[in-house]
C-alpha cells in the first residue's frame, strides 16, 4: 500500500532514464549460510539501506508460480465489472478492504488500486474479494511468503544497526501487513505519464513485485529520478518512514513514484510492513545519545491514518515531517 506519508513537489527532478546506474542486487538466500557469509550479506543490506534506501533481492524463496499467481489474481480483479469492484469503494481509511481509482487520495494520478490488510490472515482474509474465485488463495500465498521475507530482512537490518536480530521480535512478529494491489494503464498520448505522484511509505519496509517497468526512486547522490529495472524473479525493497524513526535518522525513507509504461499496462503488488495498528514506533534507545539526540516523536499506524484523515486536502502533506522534533 503506497499510502502517502510524504508527498513532495519533485516532478521537476531530472530523470536518469537513459543511463540508470546499477542498483544493489542482494542474494538473501545467503543469510541462511555460515556466520561469515551471513555477516557479509547483513553488511550489504545495511549499506544499501543507509546509502540508498532501496535494493533488489534474489533467491528469496518465493516460487515463480506464487508470484505469477498473485499477478493473475490481481489482473482478474481489475478486469471485473465496475459495479463489482465498487462494492469495495470507501472514503473510510480504516476499512479492511478499499478499492478506488485515481481521484481521492491526492497522489494517484492514473491508477486503480485495492488495499487490504493481510496479517493476521485469520482476521483479515474474510474481507477480501471472493471474485475472482482465485483471488483469496493466490493473494494469500503471495502475502504469506512476502511477509516471511520482510521479517528476514528486518532481522538483518536490525543486526546491521547494532540492535541485534531479536530486537523487539514480538512486535515485528505481531505486526501489520498491508497489501496495495495496483493497476496502471498503458501510457497513451495526451495523458499524464505519472501514475502515482512522489511520496514515501509509512512502514518499516515495502517489498514490491511488479509485472513490468514503471517504478522510479529518488537517487540522493544525483538528486534525480532513477528507473527501477525489474530483474526476472526479483523483488524490489525500499525503506519507509518508520525505519527512519526507528534508526533515529541513520536510515532515510525513500521517495518514489510510478510512471506509466508506454508499452503495456502494469500490475504491482506492494507489501508494507509495520507494527500493529496502535503500537507506537520510536527511535531505538541504543541509537540515541548526546551526539545523536532523539529526532522523532513516537507514532503508530493509527496516528498515520488520523494524520491522513485530517489532511485530505493537503497534497503536500508529510507525516514524517510532522514527527520531527523541533530543532532536529
XYZ file of C-alpha atoms in Angstrom, residues 54-174:
121
model
C 16.440 0.615 -1.741
C 17.728 -2.553 -3.389
C 16.537 -5.669 -5.185
C 16.633 -9.171 -3.759
C 17.041 -12.541 -5.431
C 16.976 -16.114 -4.111
C 14.223 -15.026 -1.702
C 12.459 -18.385 -1.686
C 9.153 -17.289 -3.249
C 8.394 -19.507 -6.222
C 7.703 -18.034 -9.631
C 4.311 -19.760 -9.639
C 3.281 -17.956 -6.438
C 4.391 -14.611 -7.878
C 2.692 -15.227 -11.217
C -0.448 -16.408 -9.429
C -0.680 -13.142 -7.495
C -0.345 -11.127 -10.719
C -3.038 -13.278 -12.321
C -5.385 -12.781 -9.359
C -4.816 -9.021 -9.388
C -5.297 -8.761 -13.155
C -8.527 -10.745 -12.977
C -9.849 -8.497 -10.204
C -9.231 -5.303 -12.167
C -10.980 -6.836 -15.196
C -14.199 -7.285 -13.213
C -17.195 -5.042 -13.978
C -17.016 -1.635 -12.313
C -20.062 -2.287 -10.150
C -18.392 -5.399 -8.684
C -15.218 -3.519 -7.795
C -17.179 -0.532 -6.475
C -18.565 -2.746 -3.712
C -15.209 -2.175 -2.020
C -15.129 1.595 -2.610
C -14.989 3.686 0.567
C -13.702 7.011 1.880
C -13.075 5.367 5.250
C -9.310 4.821 5.501
C -9.865 2.244 8.243
C -11.915 -0.133 6.135
C -10.198 -3.554 5.934
C -10.528 -3.521 2.120
C -10.690 -0.425 -0.077
C -10.927 -0.014 -3.842
C -10.569 3.261 -5.704
C -9.368 4.831 -8.903
C -7.186 7.918 -9.246
C -9.127 10.738 -7.675
C -9.410 10.995 -3.929
C -6.141 10.200 -2.219
C -4.224 13.207 -3.555
C -1.347 11.244 -5.097
C -2.974 8.788 -7.507
C -2.766 10.342 -10.955
C -3.711 7.377 -13.085
C -4.220 4.080 -11.324
C -6.789 1.752 -9.819
C -5.962 0.078 -6.544
C -7.180 -2.416 -3.998
C -5.756 -2.105 -0.492
C -6.281 -4.654 2.252
C -4.730 -5.892 5.464
C -3.042 -9.276 5.269
C -1.745 -10.107 8.748
C -3.011 -11.911 10.639
C -4.734 -13.704 7.760
C -7.217 -15.359 10.107
C -8.552 -11.908 10.951
C -8.485 -10.165 7.579
C -8.854 -12.625 4.708
C -12.604 -12.984 5.300
C -12.996 -9.417 3.995
C -11.027 -9.938 0.787
C -12.810 -10.166 -2.582
C -14.424 -13.510 -3.343
C -14.298 -12.646 -7.048
C -12.315 -13.614 -8.972
C -12.514 -17.066 -7.318
C -8.710 -17.424 -7.314
C -8.082 -14.117 -5.531
C -8.061 -15.184 -1.898
C -5.943 -18.293 -2.412
C -3.391 -16.799 -4.783
C -3.004 -13.492 -2.926
C -2.804 -15.314 0.420
C 0.071 -17.426 -0.883
C 1.981 -14.355 -2.029
C 1.242 -12.260 1.089
C 2.348 -15.049 3.414
C 5.623 -15.599 1.563
C 6.491 -11.940 1.147
C 5.894 -11.322 4.859
C 8.353 -14.105 5.676
C 10.934 -12.316 3.536
C 10.157 -8.973 5.214
C 10.797 -10.416 8.677
C 14.038 -11.956 7.445
C 15.198 -8.610 6.065
C 14.183 -6.755 9.222
C 16.311 -9.120 11.310
C 19.292 -8.400 9.067
C 18.785 -4.614 9.193
C 18.372 -4.616 12.977
C 21.537 -6.674 13.227
C 23.342 -4.228 10.947
C 22.230 -1.300 13.103
C 23.777 -2.986 16.113
C 20.424 -3.688 17.766
C 20.557 -7.463 17.323
C 18.271 -9.510 15.089
C 15.947 -10.277 18.020
C 15.267 -6.596 18.758
C 11.531 -6.141 19.557
C 10.973 -9.537 17.958
C 7.397 -9.982 19.190
C 6.283 -6.590 17.916
C 7.556 -7.400 14.436
C 6.046 -10.901 14.534
C 2.657 -9.500 15.566
